[in-house]
PDB file of C-alpha atoms in Angstrom:
ATOM      1  CA  PRO A  16      12.792 -28.270  26.471  1.00 62.00           C
ATOM      2  CA  ASN A  17      10.235 -25.236  25.516  1.00 73.00           C
ATOM      3  CA  TYR A  18       6.790 -26.377  25.076  1.00 76.00           C
ATOM      4  CA  PRO A  19       4.164 -24.402  23.220  1.00 79.00           C
ATOM      5  CA  VAL A  20       0.683 -23.721  25.093  1.00 80.00           C
ATOM      6  CA  GLY A  21      -0.912 -27.172  25.267  1.00 83.00           C
ATOM      7  CA  THR A  22      -1.689 -29.915  27.267  1.00 88.00           C
ATOM      8  CA  TYR A  23       1.141 -32.671  27.661  1.00 86.00           C
ATOM      9  CA  VAL A  24       1.825 -36.380  29.283  1.00 87.00           C
ATOM     10  CA  ILE A  25       4.884 -36.785  30.606  1.00 86.00           C
ATOM     11  CA  ARG A  26       6.244 -40.075  31.469  1.00 87.00           C
ATOM     12  CA  PHE A  27       8.684 -41.016  34.460  1.00 89.00           C
ATOM     13  CA  THR A  28      10.343 -44.402  34.329  1.00 90.00           C
ATOM     14  CA  VAL A  29      12.542 -45.647  36.869  1.00 92.00           C
ATOM     15  CA  VAL A  30      14.910 -48.437  36.480  1.00 91.00           C
ATOM     16  CA  ASP A  31      16.454 -50.381  39.876  1.00 87.00           C
ATOM     17  CA  LYS A  32      19.950 -52.396  39.533  1.00 88.00           C
ATOM     18  CA  CYS A  33      18.196 -55.386  38.786  1.00 89.00           C
ATOM     19  CA  GLY A  34      16.069 -54.282  36.039  1.00 88.00           C
ATOM     20  CA  ASN A  35      12.792 -53.816  37.672  1.00 90.00           C
ATOM     21  CA  SER A  36      11.004 -50.477  36.359  1.00 90.00           C
ATOM     22  CA  SER A  37       8.128 -48.457  37.314  1.00 93.00           C
ATOM     23  CA  THR A  38       6.286 -45.740  35.475  1.00 92.00           C
ATOM     24  CA  LYS A  39       4.384 -42.523  35.811  1.00 92.00           C
ATOM     25  CA  ASP A  40       2.776 -40.432  33.852  1.00 87.00           C
ATOM     26  CA  ILE A  41       1.694 -36.688  34.890  1.00 90.00           C
ATOM     27  CA  THR A  42      -0.343 -34.466  33.045  1.00 89.00           C
ATOM     28  CA  VAL A  43       0.829 -30.847  32.411  1.00 86.00           C
ATOM     29  CA  ASP A  44      -0.988 -27.876  30.970  1.00 83.00           C
ATOM     30  CA  VAL A  45       1.142 -25.375  29.657  1.00 82.00           C
ATOM     31  CA  VAL A  46      -0.588 -21.767  29.568  1.00 80.00           C
ATOM     32  CA  ASP A  47       0.167 -18.399  28.748  1.00 79.00           C
ATOM     33  CA  ALA A  48      -0.441 -16.260  31.479  1.00 83.00           C
ATOM     34  CA  THR A  49       2.110 -13.436  30.074  1.00 89.00           C
ATOM     35  CA  PRO A  50       0.030 -10.247  29.267  1.00 93.00           C
ATOM     36  CA  PRO A  51       1.193  -8.829  25.918  1.00 95.00           C
ATOM     37  CA  THR A  52       3.332  -5.515  26.323  1.00 96.00           C
ATOM     38  CA  ALA A  53       0.962  -2.259  25.454  1.00 97.00           C
ATOM     39  CA  VAL A  54       3.082   0.348  23.328  1.00 97.00           C
ATOM     40  CA  CYS A  55       1.524   3.828  22.702  1.00 97.00           C
ATOM     41  CA  ILE A  56       2.285   6.409  20.303  1.00 97.00           C
ATOM     42  CA  ASN A  57       3.235   9.527  22.619  1.00 95.00           C
ATOM     43  CA  GLY A  58       0.787  12.127  21.674  1.00 95.00           C
ATOM     44  CA  VAL A  59      -1.283  12.007  18.222  1.00 96.00           C
ATOM     45  CA  SER A  60      -2.471  15.262  16.861  1.00 96.00           C
ATOM     46  CA  ALA A  61      -6.089  14.992  14.567  1.00 97.00           C
ATOM     47  CA  SER A  62      -7.576  17.458  12.159  1.00 96.00           C
ATOM     48  CA  LEU A  63     -11.591  17.943  11.942  1.00 95.00           C
ATOM     49  CA  GLN A  64     -13.223  17.205   9.108  1.00 95.00           C
ATOM     50  CA  PRO A  65     -15.207  19.509   6.873  1.00 93.00           C
ATOM     51  CA  SER A  66     -18.349  17.646   8.313  1.00 93.00           C
ATOM     52  CA  GLY A  67     -17.182  19.213  11.961  1.00 94.00           C
ATOM     53  CA  THR A  68     -15.880  15.945  13.344  1.00 96.00           C
ATOM     54  CA  VAL A  69     -13.352  13.369  13.066  1.00 97.00           C
ATOM     55  CA  ASN A  70     -12.826   9.967  14.061  1.00 97.00           C
ATOM     56  CA  VAL A  71      -9.911   7.882  15.050  1.00 97.00           C
ATOM     57  CA  THR A  72      -8.811   4.227  15.308  1.00 97.00           C
ATOM     58  CA  VAL A  73      -6.904   1.960  17.626  1.00 97.00           C
ATOM     59  CA  ASN A  74      -3.724   1.905  14.818  1.00 96.00           C
ATOM     60  CA  GLN A  75      -3.353   5.734  15.158  1.00 97.00           C
ATOM     61  CA  PHE A  76      -2.094   5.309  19.091  1.00 97.00           C
ATOM     62  CA  ASN A  77      -0.763   1.704  18.915  1.00 97.00           C
ATOM     63  CA  ASN A  78       3.376   1.675  18.187  1.00 96.00           C
ATOM     64  CA  ASN A  79       4.087  -1.854  17.506  1.00 95.00           C
ATOM     65  CA  SER A  80       2.686  -3.488  20.938  1.00 96.00           C
ATOM     66  CA  TYR A  81       4.030  -7.193  21.053  1.00 95.00           C
ATOM     67  CA  ASP A  82       3.020 -10.367  22.925  1.00 92.00           C
ATOM     68  CA  ASN A  83       5.162 -13.500  23.636  1.00 89.00           C
ATOM     69  CA  CYS A  84       2.820 -15.979  21.990  1.00 85.00           C
ATOM     70  CA  SER A  85       0.153 -13.844  19.877  1.00 82.00           C
ATOM     71  CA  SER A  86       1.359 -12.455  16.469  1.00 85.00           C
ATOM     72  CA  THR A  87      -2.525 -10.952  16.337  1.00 91.00           C
ATOM     73  CA  LEU A  88      -3.462  -8.783  19.201  1.00 95.00           C
ATOM     74  CA  GLY A  89      -6.966  -7.044  19.826  1.00 96.00           C
ATOM     75  CA  LEU A  90      -6.545  -3.442  20.411  1.00 97.00           C
ATOM     76  CA  LEU A  91      -9.189  -0.871  21.449  1.00 97.00           C
ATOM     77  CA  ILE A  92      -9.026   2.326  22.999  1.00 98.00           C
ATOM     78  CA  GLN A  93     -10.912   4.782  25.390  1.00 97.00           C
ATOM     79  CA  ARG A  94     -11.643   8.484  25.882  1.00 96.00           C
ATOM     80  CA  LEU A  95     -10.880   9.169  28.958  1.00 96.00           C
ATOM     81  CA  ASP A  96     -11.888  13.119  29.073  1.00 95.00           C
ATOM     82  CA  GLN A  97     -15.940  11.807  29.875  1.00 90.00           C
ATOM     83  CA  ASN A  98     -18.060  11.206  32.719  1.00 91.00           C
ATOM     84  CA  PRO A  99     -18.883   8.542  32.860  1.00 94.00           C
ATOM     85  CA  LEU A 100     -16.053   6.772  30.482  1.00 94.00           C
ATOM     86  CA  ASP A 101     -17.376   4.993  27.487  1.00 94.00           C
ATOM     87  CA  ALA A 102     -16.653   1.319  27.118  1.00 96.00           C
ATOM     88  CA  PRO A 103     -13.623   0.724  24.734  1.00 96.00           C
ATOM     89  CA  THR A 104     -13.845   0.612  20.970  1.00 97.00           C
ATOM     90  CA  THR A 105     -12.165   0.459  18.022  1.00 97.00           C
ATOM     91  CA  THR A 106     -12.564   4.146  16.976  1.00 97.00           C
ATOM     92  CA  LEU A 107     -13.454   7.503  18.951  1.00 97.00           C
ATOM     93  CA  GLU A 108     -15.478  10.864  17.259  1.00 97.00           C
ATOM     94  CA  TYR A 109     -14.468  14.199  18.136  1.00 97.00           C
ATOM     95  CA  ASN A 110     -15.952  17.177  17.360  1.00 95.00           C
ATOM     96  CA  CYS A 111     -16.144  21.267  17.358  1.00 93.00           C
ATOM     97  CA  ALA A 112     -15.977  21.411  21.109  1.00 92.00           C
ATOM     98  CA  ASP A 113     -12.875  19.517  21.343  1.00 94.00           C
ATOM     99  CA  ALA A 114     -11.138  21.071  18.747  1.00 93.00           C
ATOM    100  CA  ASP A 115      -8.980  24.266  20.508  1.00 90.00           C
ATOM    101  CA  GLY A 116      -5.517  22.330  18.985  1.00 92.00           C
ATOM    102  CA  VAL A 117      -4.133  22.929  22.442  1.00 93.00           C
ATOM    103  CA  THR A 118      -5.992  20.075  25.258  1.00 94.00           C
ATOM    104  CA  GLN A 119      -4.758  16.961  25.173  1.00 97.00           C
ATOM    105  CA  HIS A 120      -7.565  14.883  25.436  1.00 97.00           C
ATOM    106  CA  GLY A 121      -6.255  11.757  27.319  1.00 97.00           C
ATOM    107  CA  VAL A 122      -6.658   8.065  25.604  1.00 98.00           C
ATOM    108  CA  LYS A 123      -5.998   4.108  26.820  1.00 97.00           C
ATOM    109  CA  LEU A 124      -4.880   1.984  24.392  1.00 98.00           C
ATOM    110  CA  PHE A 125      -5.762  -1.773  25.279  1.00 98.00           C
ATOM    111  CA  VAL A 126      -4.153  -4.715  24.397  1.00 97.00           C
ATOM    112  CA  ALA A 127      -5.271  -8.365  24.834  1.00 96.00           C
ATOM    113  CA  ASP A 128      -3.985 -11.420  23.410  1.00 93.00           C
ATOM    114  CA  ALA A 129      -4.972 -14.575  22.087  1.00 90.00           C
ATOM    115  CA  ILE A 130      -5.894 -15.802  25.401  1.00 89.00           C
ATOM    116  CA  GLY A 131      -7.502 -13.168  26.677  1.00 91.00           C
ATOM    117  CA  ASN A 132      -4.600 -11.344  28.698  1.00 93.00           C
ATOM    118  CA  MET A 133      -4.198  -7.895  28.432  1.00 95.00           C
ATOM    119  CA  SER A 134      -2.336  -4.379  29.122  1.00 97.00           C
ATOM    120  CA  THR A 135      -2.977  -0.770  28.477  1.00 97.00           C
ATOM    121  CA  CYS A 136      -0.751   2.099  27.974  1.00 97.00           C
ATOM    122  CA  LEU A 137      -1.669   5.840  28.320  1.00 97.00           C
ATOM    123  CA  THR A 138      -1.503   8.725  25.902  1.00 97.00           C
ATOM    124  CA  TYR A 139      -3.246  11.463  24.416  1.00 97.00           C
ATOM    125  CA  ILE A 140      -4.551  13.261  21.376  1.00 97.00           C
ATOM    126  CA  VAL A 141      -4.721  17.347  20.394  1.00 97.00           C
ATOM    127  CA  ILE A 142      -7.849  17.854  17.970  1.00 97.00           C
ATOM    128  CA  GLN A 143      -7.008  20.969  15.346  1.00 96.00           C
ATOM    129  CA  ASP A 144      -9.412  22.379  13.202  1.00 95.00           C
ATOM    130  CA  ASN A 145      -7.623  23.531  10.103  1.00 94.00           C
ATOM    131  CA  VAL A 146     -10.369  24.334   8.048  1.00 93.00           C
ATOM    132  CA  ALA A 147     -11.103  27.516   7.188  1.00 93.00           C
ATOM    133  CA  PRO A 148     -14.738  29.354   7.348  1.00 94.00           C
ATOM    134  CA  VAL A 149     -16.069  30.296   3.567  1.00 94.00           C
ATOM    135  CA  ILE A 150     -17.242  33.876   3.629  1.00 95.00           C
ATOM    136  CA  THR A 151     -19.478  35.656   0.986  1.00 96.00           C
ATOM    137  CA  CYS A 152     -19.859  39.285   0.227  1.00 96.00           C
ATOM    138  CA  PRO A 153     -22.823  41.417   0.072  1.00 95.00           C
ATOM    139  CA  ALA A 154     -22.659  42.109  -4.161  1.00 95.00           C
ATOM    140  CA  ASN A 155     -20.650  45.336  -5.477  1.00 94.00           C
ATOM    141  CA  LYS A 156     -23.317  48.078  -5.726  1.00 91.00           C
ATOM    142  CA  ILE A 157     -23.068  51.816  -7.499  1.00 88.00           C
ATOM    143  CA  VAL A 158     -24.782  53.994  -4.823  1.00 89.00           C
ATOM    144  CA  GLN A 159     -25.129  57.706  -5.075  1.00 87.00           C
ATOM    145  CA  CYS A 160     -22.738  60.187  -3.059  1.00 82.00           C
ATOM    146  CA  THR A 161     -25.145  60.945  -0.710  1.00 85.00           C
ATOM    147  CA  ASP A 162     -26.440  57.671   0.286  1.00 89.00           C
ATOM    148  CA  ILE A 163     -26.245  55.947   3.667  1.00 91.00           C
ATOM    149  CA  LEU A 164     -23.236  53.910   3.289  1.00 90.00           C
ATOM    150  CA  THR A 165     -23.519  51.826   6.395  1.00 92.00           C
ATOM    151  CA  PRO A 166     -23.024  47.794   6.347  1.00 93.00           C
ATOM    152  CA  ALA A 167     -27.456  47.717   8.008  1.00 93.00           C
ATOM    153  CA  VAL A 168     -28.178  49.567   4.487  1.00 93.00           C
ATOM    154  CA  GLN A 169     -25.383  48.158   2.206  1.00 94.00           C
ATOM    155  CA  GLY A 170     -25.547  44.381   3.361  1.00 94.00           C
ATOM    156  CA  ILE A 171     -23.494  42.718   5.890  1.00 94.00           C
ATOM    157  CA  ALA A 172     -21.575  39.299   4.674  1.00 95.00           C
ATOM    158  CA  THR A 173     -22.235  36.472   6.087  1.00 93.00           C
ATOM    159  CA  ALA A 174     -20.272  32.903   6.532  1.00 94.00           C
ATOM    160  CA  VAL A 175     -20.373  29.134   7.340  1.00 92.00           C
ATOM    161  CA  ASP A 176     -18.065  27.096   8.692  1.00 93.00           C
ATOM    162  CA  ASN A 177     -16.980  23.429   9.866  1.00 93.00           C
ATOM    163  CA  CYS A 178     -17.726  24.939  13.017  1.00 92.00           C
ATOM    164  CA  PRO A 179     -20.294  27.462  14.474  1.00 88.00           C
ATOM    165  CA  ILE A 180     -19.814  30.591  13.713  1.00 84.00           C
ATOM    166  CA  PHE A 181     -21.261  33.600  15.594  1.00 78.00           C
ATOM    167  CA  GLN A 182     -22.231  37.165  13.962  1.00 73.00           C
ATOM    168  CA  ASP A 183     -19.668  38.836  15.841  1.00 79.00           C
ATOM    169  CA  SER A 184     -16.642  36.870  14.626  1.00 89.00           C
ATOM    170  CA  ILE A 185     -17.579  38.662  11.165  1.00 94.00           C
ATOM    171  CA  SER A 186     -16.303  42.207  11.093  1.00 94.00           C
ATOM    172  CA  HIS A 187     -15.155  44.919   8.338  1.00 95.00           C
ATOM    173  CA  THR A 188     -12.484  47.732   7.556  1.00 95.00           C
ATOM    174  CA  ASP A 189     -13.448  50.223   4.927  1.00 93.00           C
ATOM    175  CA  ALA A 190     -10.780  52.114   2.791  1.00 93.00           C
ATOM    176  CA  ILE A 191     -11.595  54.914   0.594  1.00 88.00           C
ATOM    177  CA  GLY A 192     -10.142  56.204  -2.405  1.00 84.00           C
ATOM    178  CA  GLY A 193     -10.645  59.109  -4.883  1.00 77.00           C
ATOM    179  CA  GLY A 194     -13.396  58.672  -7.991  1.00 71.00           C
ATOM    180  CA  VAL A 195     -12.827  59.573 -11.646  1.00 72.00           C
ATOM    181  CA  GLY A 196     -14.916  61.247 -13.815  1.00 67.00           C
ATOM    182  CA  ASN A 197     -18.710  61.247 -11.982  1.00 71.00           C
ATOM    183  CA  ILE A 198     -17.879  58.705  -9.507  1.00 76.00           C
ATOM    184  CA  CYS A 199     -16.856  60.769  -6.554  1.00 78.00           C
ATOM    185  CA  GLN A 200     -15.171  57.774  -4.084  1.00 85.00           C
ATOM    186  CA  VAL A 201     -15.242  54.112  -4.442  1.00 88.00           C
ATOM    187  CA  LEU A 202     -15.101  52.429  -1.224  1.00 90.00           C
ATOM    188  CA  THR A 203     -13.781  49.023  -0.356  1.00 93.00           C
ATOM    189  CA  ARG A 204     -15.292  47.352   2.768  1.00 94.00           C
ATOM    190  CA  THR A 205     -13.198  44.075   3.473  1.00 96.00           C
ATOM    191  CA  TRP A 206     -15.089  41.675   5.505  1.00 97.00           C
ATOM    192  CA  ARG A 207     -13.530  39.554   7.808  1.00 96.00           C
ATOM    193  CA  VAL A 208     -14.617  35.942   9.469  1.00 95.00           C
ATOM    194  CA  VAL A 209     -12.485  34.355  12.568  1.00 93.00           C
ATOM    195  CA  ASP A 210     -13.936  30.982  13.369  1.00 90.00           C
ATOM    196  CA  LEU A 211     -13.176  29.432  17.146  1.00 86.00           C
ATOM    197  CA  ALA A 212      -9.783  27.674  15.871  1.00 89.00           C
ATOM    198  CA  ASN A 213      -8.768  31.284  14.828  1.00 88.00           C
ATOM    199  CA  ASN A 214      -8.935  30.642  10.828  1.00 92.00           C
ATOM    200  CA  VAL A 215      -9.753  33.620   8.986  1.00 94.00           C
ATOM    201  CA  SER A 216     -10.974  34.393   5.454  1.00 96.00           C
ATOM    202  CA  THR A 217     -11.912  37.874   3.986  1.00 96.00           C
ATOM    203  CA  CYS A 218     -13.635  39.097   0.831  1.00 96.00           C
ATOM    204  CA  ASN A 219     -14.294  42.575  -0.047  1.00 96.00           C
ATOM    205  CA  GLN A 220     -17.522  44.339  -1.378  1.00 95.00           C
ATOM    206  CA  LEU A 221     -17.121  47.608  -3.586  1.00 92.00           C
ATOM    207  CA  LEU A 222     -19.371  50.675  -3.248  1.00 87.00           C
TER     208      LEU A 222
END
């Protein structure tokens, strides 16, 4: 018969032809020495939040890992792209420095049964930044035809993002249209900002 995990006493009895008998008891410990089977999802992606970080949990990497005895398994994950490695945990945090949308950041999934038997599997996560920056144009202005129209004089757009924005990421192009009446011309200055993940936002300033 198949016995579940536990301690059992097995009694052996021997009887000879004359009916004489003798018994012997043997104690048997049935233990679970078989580790669970760790099954990883092959590749995971996650997007940064407006805070510039994203937290991922063990459930995003586990693909129905299983065990021969335990129905409930202990799950932990560990980043493999750090030196030294942090201890395994239930949640990992990634930030702007990880979010190039290409790099496969290694992750190890630890799966333990109720007895403490453990197995692992390897996978990876790609971090994306899909949050577009917010750009604010200088105010529209009515200027004289002889005024200097450079951004240094007429204003420079500003931008904020969930990840750092560098000033050289903000650029502009000018389109000049003909005026009417006492308006000699209309300049539409389109400001453009590109963040580190190549998300783009624009706005227009009229002069």
